[in-house]
CSV table of C-alpha atoms in Angstrom, one decimal:
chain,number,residue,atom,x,y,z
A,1205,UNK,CA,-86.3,35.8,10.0
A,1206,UNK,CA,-89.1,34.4,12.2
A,1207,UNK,CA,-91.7,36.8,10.5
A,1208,UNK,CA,-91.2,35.7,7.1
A,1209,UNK,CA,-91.9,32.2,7.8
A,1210,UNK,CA,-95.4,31.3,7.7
A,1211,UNK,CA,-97.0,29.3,9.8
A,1212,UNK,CA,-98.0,24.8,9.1
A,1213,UNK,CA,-101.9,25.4,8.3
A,1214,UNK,CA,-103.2,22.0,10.2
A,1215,UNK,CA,-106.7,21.1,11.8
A,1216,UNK,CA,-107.6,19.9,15.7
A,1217,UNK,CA,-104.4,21.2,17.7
A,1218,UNK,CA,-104.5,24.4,15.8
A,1219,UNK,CA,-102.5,26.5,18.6
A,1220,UNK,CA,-99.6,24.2,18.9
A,1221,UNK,CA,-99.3,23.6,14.9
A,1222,UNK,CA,-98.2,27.3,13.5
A,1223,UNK,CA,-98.2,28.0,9.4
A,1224,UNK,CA,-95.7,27.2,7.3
A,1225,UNK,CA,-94.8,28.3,3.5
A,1226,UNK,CA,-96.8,26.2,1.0
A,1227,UNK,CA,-94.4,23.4,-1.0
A,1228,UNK,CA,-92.0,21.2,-0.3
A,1229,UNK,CA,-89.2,24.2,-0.3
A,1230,UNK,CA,-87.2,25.6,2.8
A,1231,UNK,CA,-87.9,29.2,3.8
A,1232,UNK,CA,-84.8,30.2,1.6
A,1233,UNK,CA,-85.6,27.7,-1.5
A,1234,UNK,CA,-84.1,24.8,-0.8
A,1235,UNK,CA,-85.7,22.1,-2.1
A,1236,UNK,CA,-87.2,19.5,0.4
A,1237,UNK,CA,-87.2,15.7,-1.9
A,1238,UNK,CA,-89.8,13.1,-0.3
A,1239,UNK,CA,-88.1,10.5,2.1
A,1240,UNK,CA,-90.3,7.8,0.2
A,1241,UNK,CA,-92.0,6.7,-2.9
A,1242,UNK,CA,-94.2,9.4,-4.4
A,1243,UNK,CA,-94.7,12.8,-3.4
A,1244,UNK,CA,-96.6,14.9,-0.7
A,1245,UNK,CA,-100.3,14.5,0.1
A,1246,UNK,CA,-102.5,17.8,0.4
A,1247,UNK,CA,-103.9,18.6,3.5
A,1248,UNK,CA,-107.2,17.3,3.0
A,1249,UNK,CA,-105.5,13.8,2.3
A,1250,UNK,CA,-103.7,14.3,5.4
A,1251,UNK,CA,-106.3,15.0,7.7
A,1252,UNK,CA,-108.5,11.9,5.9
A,1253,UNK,CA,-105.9,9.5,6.6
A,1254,UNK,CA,-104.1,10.6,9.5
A,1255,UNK,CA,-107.4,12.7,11.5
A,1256,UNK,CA,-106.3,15.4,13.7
A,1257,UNK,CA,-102.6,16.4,13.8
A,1258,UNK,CA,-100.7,17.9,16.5
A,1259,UNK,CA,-97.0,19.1,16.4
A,1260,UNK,CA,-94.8,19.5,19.1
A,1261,UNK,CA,-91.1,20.2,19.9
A,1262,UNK,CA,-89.7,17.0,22.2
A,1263,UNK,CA,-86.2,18.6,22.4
A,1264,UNK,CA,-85.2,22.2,21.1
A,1265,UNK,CA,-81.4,23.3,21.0
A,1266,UNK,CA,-81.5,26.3,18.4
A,1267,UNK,CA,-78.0,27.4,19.5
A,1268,UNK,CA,-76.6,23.6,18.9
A,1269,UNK,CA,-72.9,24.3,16.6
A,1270,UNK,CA,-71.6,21.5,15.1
A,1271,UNK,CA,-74.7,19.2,14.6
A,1272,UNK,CA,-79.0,19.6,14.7
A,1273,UNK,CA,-80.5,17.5,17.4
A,1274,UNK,CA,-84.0,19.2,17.7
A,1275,UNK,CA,-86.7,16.5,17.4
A,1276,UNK,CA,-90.2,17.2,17.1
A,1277,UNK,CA,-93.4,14.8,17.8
A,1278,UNK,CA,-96.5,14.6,15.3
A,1279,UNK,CA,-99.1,13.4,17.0
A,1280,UNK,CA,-102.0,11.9,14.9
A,1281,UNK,CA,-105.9,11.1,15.8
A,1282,UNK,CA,-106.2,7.8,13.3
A,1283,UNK,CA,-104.1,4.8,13.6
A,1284,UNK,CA,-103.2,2.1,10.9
A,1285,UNK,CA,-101.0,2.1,8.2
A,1286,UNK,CA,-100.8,5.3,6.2
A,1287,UNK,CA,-99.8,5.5,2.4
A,1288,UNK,CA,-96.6,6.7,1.6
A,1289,UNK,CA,-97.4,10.4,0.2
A,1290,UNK,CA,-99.5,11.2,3.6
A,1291,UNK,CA,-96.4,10.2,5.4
A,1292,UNK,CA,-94.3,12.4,3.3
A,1293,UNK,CA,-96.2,15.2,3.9
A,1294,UNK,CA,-96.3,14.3,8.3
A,1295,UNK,CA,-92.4,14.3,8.0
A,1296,UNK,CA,-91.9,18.0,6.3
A,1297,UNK,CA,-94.9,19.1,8.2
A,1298,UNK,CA,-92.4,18.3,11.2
A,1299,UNK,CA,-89.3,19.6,9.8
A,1300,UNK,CA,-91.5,22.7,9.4
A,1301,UNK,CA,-92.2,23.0,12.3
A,1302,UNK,CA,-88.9,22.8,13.7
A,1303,UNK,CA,-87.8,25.6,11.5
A,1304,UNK,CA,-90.7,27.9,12.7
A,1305,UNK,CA,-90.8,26.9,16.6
A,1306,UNK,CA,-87.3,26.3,17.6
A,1307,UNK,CA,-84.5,28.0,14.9
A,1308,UNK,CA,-81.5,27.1,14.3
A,1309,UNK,CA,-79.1,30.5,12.8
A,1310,UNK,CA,-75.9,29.7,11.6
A,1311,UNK,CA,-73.0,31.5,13.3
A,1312,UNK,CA,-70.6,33.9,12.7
A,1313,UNK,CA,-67.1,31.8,13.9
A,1314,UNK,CA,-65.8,34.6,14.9
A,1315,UNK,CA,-68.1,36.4,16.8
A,1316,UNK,CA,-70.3,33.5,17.5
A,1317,UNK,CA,-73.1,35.9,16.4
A,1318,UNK,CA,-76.5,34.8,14.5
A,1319,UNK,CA,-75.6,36.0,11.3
A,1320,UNK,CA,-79.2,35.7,9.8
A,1321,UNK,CA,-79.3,32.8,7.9
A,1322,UNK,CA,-80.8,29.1,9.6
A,1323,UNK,CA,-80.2,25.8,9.2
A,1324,UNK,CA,-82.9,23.6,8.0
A,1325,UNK,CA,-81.5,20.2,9.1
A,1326,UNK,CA,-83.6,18.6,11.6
A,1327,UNK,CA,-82.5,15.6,13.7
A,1328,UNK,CA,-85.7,13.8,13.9
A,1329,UNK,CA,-89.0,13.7,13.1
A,1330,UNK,CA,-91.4,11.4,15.3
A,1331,UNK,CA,-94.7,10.2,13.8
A,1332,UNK,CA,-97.3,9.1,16.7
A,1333,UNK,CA,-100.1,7.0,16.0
A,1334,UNK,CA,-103.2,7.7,18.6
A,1335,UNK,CA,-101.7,4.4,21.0
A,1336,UNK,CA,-98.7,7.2,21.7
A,1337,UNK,CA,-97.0,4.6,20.0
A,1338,UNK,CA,-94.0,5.7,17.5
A,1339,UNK,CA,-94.9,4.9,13.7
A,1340,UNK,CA,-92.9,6.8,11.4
A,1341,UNK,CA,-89.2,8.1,12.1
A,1342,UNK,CA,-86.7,10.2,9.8
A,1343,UNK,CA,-83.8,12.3,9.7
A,1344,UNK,CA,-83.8,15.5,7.6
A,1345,UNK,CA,-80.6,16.5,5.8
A,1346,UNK,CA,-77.5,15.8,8.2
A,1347,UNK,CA,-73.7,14.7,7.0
A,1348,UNK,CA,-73.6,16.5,3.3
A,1349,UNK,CA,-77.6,16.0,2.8
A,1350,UNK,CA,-78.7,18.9,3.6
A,1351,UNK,CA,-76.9,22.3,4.9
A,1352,UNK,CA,-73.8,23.1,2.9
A,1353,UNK,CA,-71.1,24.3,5.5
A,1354,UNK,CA,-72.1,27.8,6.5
A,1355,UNK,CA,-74.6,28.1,4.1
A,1356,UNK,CA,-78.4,26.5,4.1
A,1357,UNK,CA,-78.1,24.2,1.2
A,1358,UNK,CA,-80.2,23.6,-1.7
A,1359,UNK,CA,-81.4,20.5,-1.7
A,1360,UNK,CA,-82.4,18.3,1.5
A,1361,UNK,CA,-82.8,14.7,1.9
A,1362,UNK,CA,-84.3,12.8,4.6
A,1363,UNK,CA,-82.3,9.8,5.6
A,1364,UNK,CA,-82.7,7.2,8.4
A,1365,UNK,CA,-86.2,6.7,7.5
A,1366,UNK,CA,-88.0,3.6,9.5
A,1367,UNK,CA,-91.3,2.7,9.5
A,1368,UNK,CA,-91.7,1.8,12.4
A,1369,UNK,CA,-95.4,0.6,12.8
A,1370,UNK,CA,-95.1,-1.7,9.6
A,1371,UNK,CA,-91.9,-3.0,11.4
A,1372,UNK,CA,-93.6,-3.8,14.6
A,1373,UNK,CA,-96.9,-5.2,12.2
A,1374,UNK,CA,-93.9,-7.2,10.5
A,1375,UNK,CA,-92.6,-8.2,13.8
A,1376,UNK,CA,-96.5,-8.9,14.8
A,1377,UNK,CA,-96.9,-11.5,11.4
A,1378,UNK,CA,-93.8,-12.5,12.1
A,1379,UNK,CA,-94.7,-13.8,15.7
A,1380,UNK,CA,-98.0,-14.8,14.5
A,1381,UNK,CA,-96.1,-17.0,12.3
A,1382,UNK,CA,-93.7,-18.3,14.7
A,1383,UNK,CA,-97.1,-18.7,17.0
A,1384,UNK,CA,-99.2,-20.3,14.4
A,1385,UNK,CA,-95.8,-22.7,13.5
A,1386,UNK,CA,-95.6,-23.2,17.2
A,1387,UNK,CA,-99.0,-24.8,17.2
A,1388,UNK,CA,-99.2,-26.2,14.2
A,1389,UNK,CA,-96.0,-28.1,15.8
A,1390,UNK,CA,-97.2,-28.6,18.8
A,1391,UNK,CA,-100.2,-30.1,17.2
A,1392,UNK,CA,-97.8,-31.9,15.5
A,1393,UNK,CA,-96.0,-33.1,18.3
A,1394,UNK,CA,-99.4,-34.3,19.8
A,1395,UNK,CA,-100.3,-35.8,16.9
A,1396,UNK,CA,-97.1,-37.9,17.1
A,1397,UNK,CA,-97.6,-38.3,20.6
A,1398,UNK,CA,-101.4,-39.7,20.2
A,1399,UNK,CA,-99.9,-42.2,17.1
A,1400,UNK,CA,-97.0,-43.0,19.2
A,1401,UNK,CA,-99.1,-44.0,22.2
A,1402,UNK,CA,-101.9,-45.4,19.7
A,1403,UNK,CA,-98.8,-47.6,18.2
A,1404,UNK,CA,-97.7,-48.2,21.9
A,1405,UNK,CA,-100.7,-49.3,23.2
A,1406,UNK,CA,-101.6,-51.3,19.8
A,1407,UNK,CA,-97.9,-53.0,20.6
A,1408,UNK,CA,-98.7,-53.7,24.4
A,1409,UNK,CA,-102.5,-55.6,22.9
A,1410,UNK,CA,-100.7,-57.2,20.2
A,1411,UNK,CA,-97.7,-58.2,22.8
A,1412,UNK,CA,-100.6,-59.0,25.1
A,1413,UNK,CA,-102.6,-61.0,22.5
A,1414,UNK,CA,-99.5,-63.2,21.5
A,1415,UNK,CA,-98.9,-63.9,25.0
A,1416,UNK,CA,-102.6,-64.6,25.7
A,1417,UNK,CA,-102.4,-66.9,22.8
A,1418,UNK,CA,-99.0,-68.7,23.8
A,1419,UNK,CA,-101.1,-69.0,27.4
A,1420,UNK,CA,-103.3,-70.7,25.3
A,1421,UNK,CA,-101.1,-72.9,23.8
A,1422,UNK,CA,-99.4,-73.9,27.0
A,1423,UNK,CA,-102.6,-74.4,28.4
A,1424,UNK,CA,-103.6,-76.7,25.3
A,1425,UNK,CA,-100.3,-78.6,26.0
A,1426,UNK,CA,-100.5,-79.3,29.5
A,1427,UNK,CA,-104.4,-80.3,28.9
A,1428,UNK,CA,-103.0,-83.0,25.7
A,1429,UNK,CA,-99.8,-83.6,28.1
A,1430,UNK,CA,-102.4,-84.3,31.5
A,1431,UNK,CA,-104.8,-86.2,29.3
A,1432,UNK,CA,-101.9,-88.6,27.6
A,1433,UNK,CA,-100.6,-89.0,31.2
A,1434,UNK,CA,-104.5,-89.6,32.9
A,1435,UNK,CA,-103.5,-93.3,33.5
A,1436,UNK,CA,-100.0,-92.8,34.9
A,1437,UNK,CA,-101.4,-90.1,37.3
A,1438,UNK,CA,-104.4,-92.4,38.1
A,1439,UNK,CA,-102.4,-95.3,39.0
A,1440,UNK,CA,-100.1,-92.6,41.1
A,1441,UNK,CA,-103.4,-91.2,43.0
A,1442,UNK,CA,-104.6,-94.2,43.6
A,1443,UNK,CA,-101.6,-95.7,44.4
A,1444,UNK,CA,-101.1,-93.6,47.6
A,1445,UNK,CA,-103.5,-95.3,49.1
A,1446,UNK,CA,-102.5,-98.9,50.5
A,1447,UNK,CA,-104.2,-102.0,49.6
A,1448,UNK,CA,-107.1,-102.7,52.2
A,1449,UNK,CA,-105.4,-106.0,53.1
A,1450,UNK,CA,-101.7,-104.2,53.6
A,1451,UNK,CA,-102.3,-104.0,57.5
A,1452,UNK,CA,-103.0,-107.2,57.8
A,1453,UNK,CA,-100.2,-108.7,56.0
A,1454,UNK,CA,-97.9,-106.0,57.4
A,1455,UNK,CA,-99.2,-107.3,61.1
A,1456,UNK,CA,-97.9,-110.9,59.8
A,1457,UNK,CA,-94.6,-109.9,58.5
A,1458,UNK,CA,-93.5,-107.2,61.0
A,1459,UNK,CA,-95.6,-108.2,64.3
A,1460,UNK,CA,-95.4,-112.3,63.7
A,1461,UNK,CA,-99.0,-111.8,64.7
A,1462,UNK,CA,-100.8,-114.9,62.9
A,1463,UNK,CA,-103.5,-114.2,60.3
A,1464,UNK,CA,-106.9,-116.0,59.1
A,1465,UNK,CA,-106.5,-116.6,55.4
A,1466,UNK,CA,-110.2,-116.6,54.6
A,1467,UNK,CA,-110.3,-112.7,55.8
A,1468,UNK,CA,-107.8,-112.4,53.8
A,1469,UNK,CA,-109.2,-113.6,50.7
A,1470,UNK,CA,-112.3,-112.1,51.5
A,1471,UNK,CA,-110.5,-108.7,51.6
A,1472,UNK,CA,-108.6,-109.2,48.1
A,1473,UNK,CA,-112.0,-111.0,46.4
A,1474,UNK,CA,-112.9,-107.3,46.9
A,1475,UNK,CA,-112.6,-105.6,43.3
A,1476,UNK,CA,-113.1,-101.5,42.6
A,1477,UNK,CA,-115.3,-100.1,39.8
A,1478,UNK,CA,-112.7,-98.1,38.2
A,1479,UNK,CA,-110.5,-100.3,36.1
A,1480,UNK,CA,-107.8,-98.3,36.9
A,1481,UNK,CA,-107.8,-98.5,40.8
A,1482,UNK,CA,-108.6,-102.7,40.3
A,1483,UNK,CA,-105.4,-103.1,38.5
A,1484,UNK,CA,-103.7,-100.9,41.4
A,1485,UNK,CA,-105.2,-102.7,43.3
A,1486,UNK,CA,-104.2,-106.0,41.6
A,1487,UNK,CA,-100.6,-104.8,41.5
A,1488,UNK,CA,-100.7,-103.9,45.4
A,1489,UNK,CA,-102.3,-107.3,46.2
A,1490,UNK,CA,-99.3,-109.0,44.6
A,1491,UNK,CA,-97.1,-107.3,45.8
A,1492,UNK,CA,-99.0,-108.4,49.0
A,1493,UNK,CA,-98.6,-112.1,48.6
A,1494,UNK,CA,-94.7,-111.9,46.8
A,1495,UNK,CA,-94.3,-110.3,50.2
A,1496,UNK,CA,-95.8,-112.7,52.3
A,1497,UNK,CA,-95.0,-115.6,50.7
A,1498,UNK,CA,-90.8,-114.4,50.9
A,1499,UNK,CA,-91.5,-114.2,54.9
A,1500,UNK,CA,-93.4,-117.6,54.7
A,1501,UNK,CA,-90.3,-118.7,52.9
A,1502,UNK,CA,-88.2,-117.0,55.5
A,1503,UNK,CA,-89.8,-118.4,58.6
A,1504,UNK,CA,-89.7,-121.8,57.3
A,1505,UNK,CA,-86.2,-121.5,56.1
A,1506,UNK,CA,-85.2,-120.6,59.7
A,1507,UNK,CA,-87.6,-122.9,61.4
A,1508,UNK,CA,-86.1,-125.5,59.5
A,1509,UNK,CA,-82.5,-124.3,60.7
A,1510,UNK,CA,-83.5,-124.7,64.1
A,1511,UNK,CA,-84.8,-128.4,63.8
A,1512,UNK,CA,-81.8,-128.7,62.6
A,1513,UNK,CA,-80.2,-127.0,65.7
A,1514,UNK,CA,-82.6,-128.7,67.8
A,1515,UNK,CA,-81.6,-132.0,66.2
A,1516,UNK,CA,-77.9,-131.3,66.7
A,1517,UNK,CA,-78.3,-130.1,70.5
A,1518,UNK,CA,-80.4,-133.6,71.1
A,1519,UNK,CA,-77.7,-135.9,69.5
A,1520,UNK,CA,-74.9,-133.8,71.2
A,1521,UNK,CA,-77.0,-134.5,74.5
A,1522,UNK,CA,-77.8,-137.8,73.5
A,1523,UNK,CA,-74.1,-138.7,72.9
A,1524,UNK,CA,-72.8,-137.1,76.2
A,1525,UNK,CA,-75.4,-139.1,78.0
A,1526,UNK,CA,-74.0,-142.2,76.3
A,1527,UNK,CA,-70.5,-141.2,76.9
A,1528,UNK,CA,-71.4,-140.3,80.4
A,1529,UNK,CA,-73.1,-144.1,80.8
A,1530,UNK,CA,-69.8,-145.5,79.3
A,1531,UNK,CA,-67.4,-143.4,81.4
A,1532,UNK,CA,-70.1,-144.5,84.5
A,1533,UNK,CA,-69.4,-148.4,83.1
A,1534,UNK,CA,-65.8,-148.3,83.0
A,1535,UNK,CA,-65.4,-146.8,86.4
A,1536,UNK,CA,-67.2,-149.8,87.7
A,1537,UNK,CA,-65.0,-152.3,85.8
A,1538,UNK,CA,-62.1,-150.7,86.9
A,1539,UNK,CA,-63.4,-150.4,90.8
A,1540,UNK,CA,-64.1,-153.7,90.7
A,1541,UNK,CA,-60.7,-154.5,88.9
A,1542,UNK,CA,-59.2,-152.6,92.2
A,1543,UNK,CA,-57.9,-150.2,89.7
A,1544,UNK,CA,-59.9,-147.7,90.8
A,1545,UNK,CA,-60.2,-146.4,94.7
């Protein structure tokens, strides 16, 4: 059976790729239908697109019973995408492949004896891109799409086909997306960040202008309040200080020490620039003189009580010195009188 199947005509990895019958048929006529779109690209499309291709067997179990699980590797020289026929064409080049390398003859069930006939379903066939990354992946026949029982079938269709490079360029667009979203909002959320601080800091100067301008205003009214107050707070300073003739009058009233009147008047004839301080002054002065005058009022008052004590004691004397003449008087008489001893 092996002699009758010619071997895959490819170019580069000539030894490893044998021939294989020209079509899309198995060895035995069955018809092999493309897993995509389209049909099956020459060779010299193939080798174009896809540069050098290489085939080998990853796992080979001819003798396998109930189901295929041979898988064979096409290895290709040019990477990118590749349109649908030249993958078509990759795929049964692998199936062939499998049939030619590593056989697969149905057996008797008896005997368990090759009985001469193969199957054509293929398990999988791996598409490689030069990055020995996977691109292309398919199933040939399997479960009723392919060989019939215990016979080859006549018709064989691939299943399970993924594309697996325009998956991974999907998943690539897909994160470039999510990537270019994530920027965009990050840039967003620093956009809102810069207008949020811009609005902050805009808040904080206008909070900051307001308050400068109520600091203002509180500043204007204690300036109009300390300005409609200037006399009340000049009388108040100036009033701390005592009248220049205060220890002298204090000396009088609290000391009894005597005083000379003209240095007194010569010390209130004294009269300061500031109109302010001279009625101060003024006012002190008075106060001065009320003052004195109640103690000159006082000490007469009570000198005046004690002439009148004075004058009391001396008649009280005066009267006892009479009554003691009189008592003196009438002892005589009455000595004289014998009355007396």
């Amino acid at each position: 059976m092996l002699a009758a199947i010619a071997l895959l005509p490819t170019t580069g990895r000539a030894q490893d790729a044998p021939a294989a019958p020209a079509g899309q048929t198995t060895p035995e006529g069955g018809v092999v239908l493309p897993p995509t779109t389209g049909g099956f690209a020459a060779d010299d499309q193939v080798n174009e697109a896809a540069g050098d291709v290489a085939l080998s067997m990853d796992k080979c179990s001819g003798l396998a019973v109930f189901e295929d699980d041979r898988i064979v590797r096409v290895q290709v020289s040019k990477g990118g995408a590749l349109d649908d026929d030249v993958v078509n064409a990759l795929l049964l080049k692998g199936a062939q492949y499998a049939w030619a390398q590593c056989p697969r003859p149905f057996l008797d069930l008896i005997s368990h004896q090759a009985e001469g006939r193969f199957h054509y379903d293929v398990s999988e066939v791996d598409v490689y891109g030069p990055d020995n990354q996977l691109a292309y992946q398919a199933t040939l026949g399997m479960y009723g799409m392919g060989d019939q029982g215990l016979i080859p079938g006549r018709t064989y269709r691939w299943k399970n086909f993924r594309n697996v490079l325009g998956e991974r360029q999907k998943q690539a667009e897909a994160d470039q997306a999510a990537a270019t979203q994530a920027q965009a909002m990050a840039a967003q959320q620093a956009a809102n960040a810069t207008a949020a601080a811009a609005s902050e800091a805009a808040g904080k100067r206008a909070a900051g202008q307001l308050w400068g301008f109520v600091q203002l205003l509180m500043l204007l009214g204690v300036g109009v309040w300390l300005w409609s107050q200037r006399l009340a707070i000049l009388r108040f300073y100036y009033g701390l200080t005592p009248h220049p003739a205060s220890p002298l009058v204090d000396g009088v009233i609290y000391s009894g020490e005597s005083y000379d009147p003209d240095r007194l008047a010569r010390i209130l004839a004294v009269t300061p620039e500031n109109s302010v301080e001279r009625e101060v002054r003024a006012r002190q002065a008075r106060d001065l003189l009320r003052n004195l005058s109640a103690h000159s009022e006082r000490t007469k008052a009570e000198l005046e009580e004690e002439t009148e004590y004075l004058k009391g004691q001396a008649g009280l004397a005066e009267g006892l010195e009479m009554q003691a003449r009189i008592k003196r008087r009438l002892e005589t008489i009455l000595r004289a009188q014998g009355k007396l001893a």
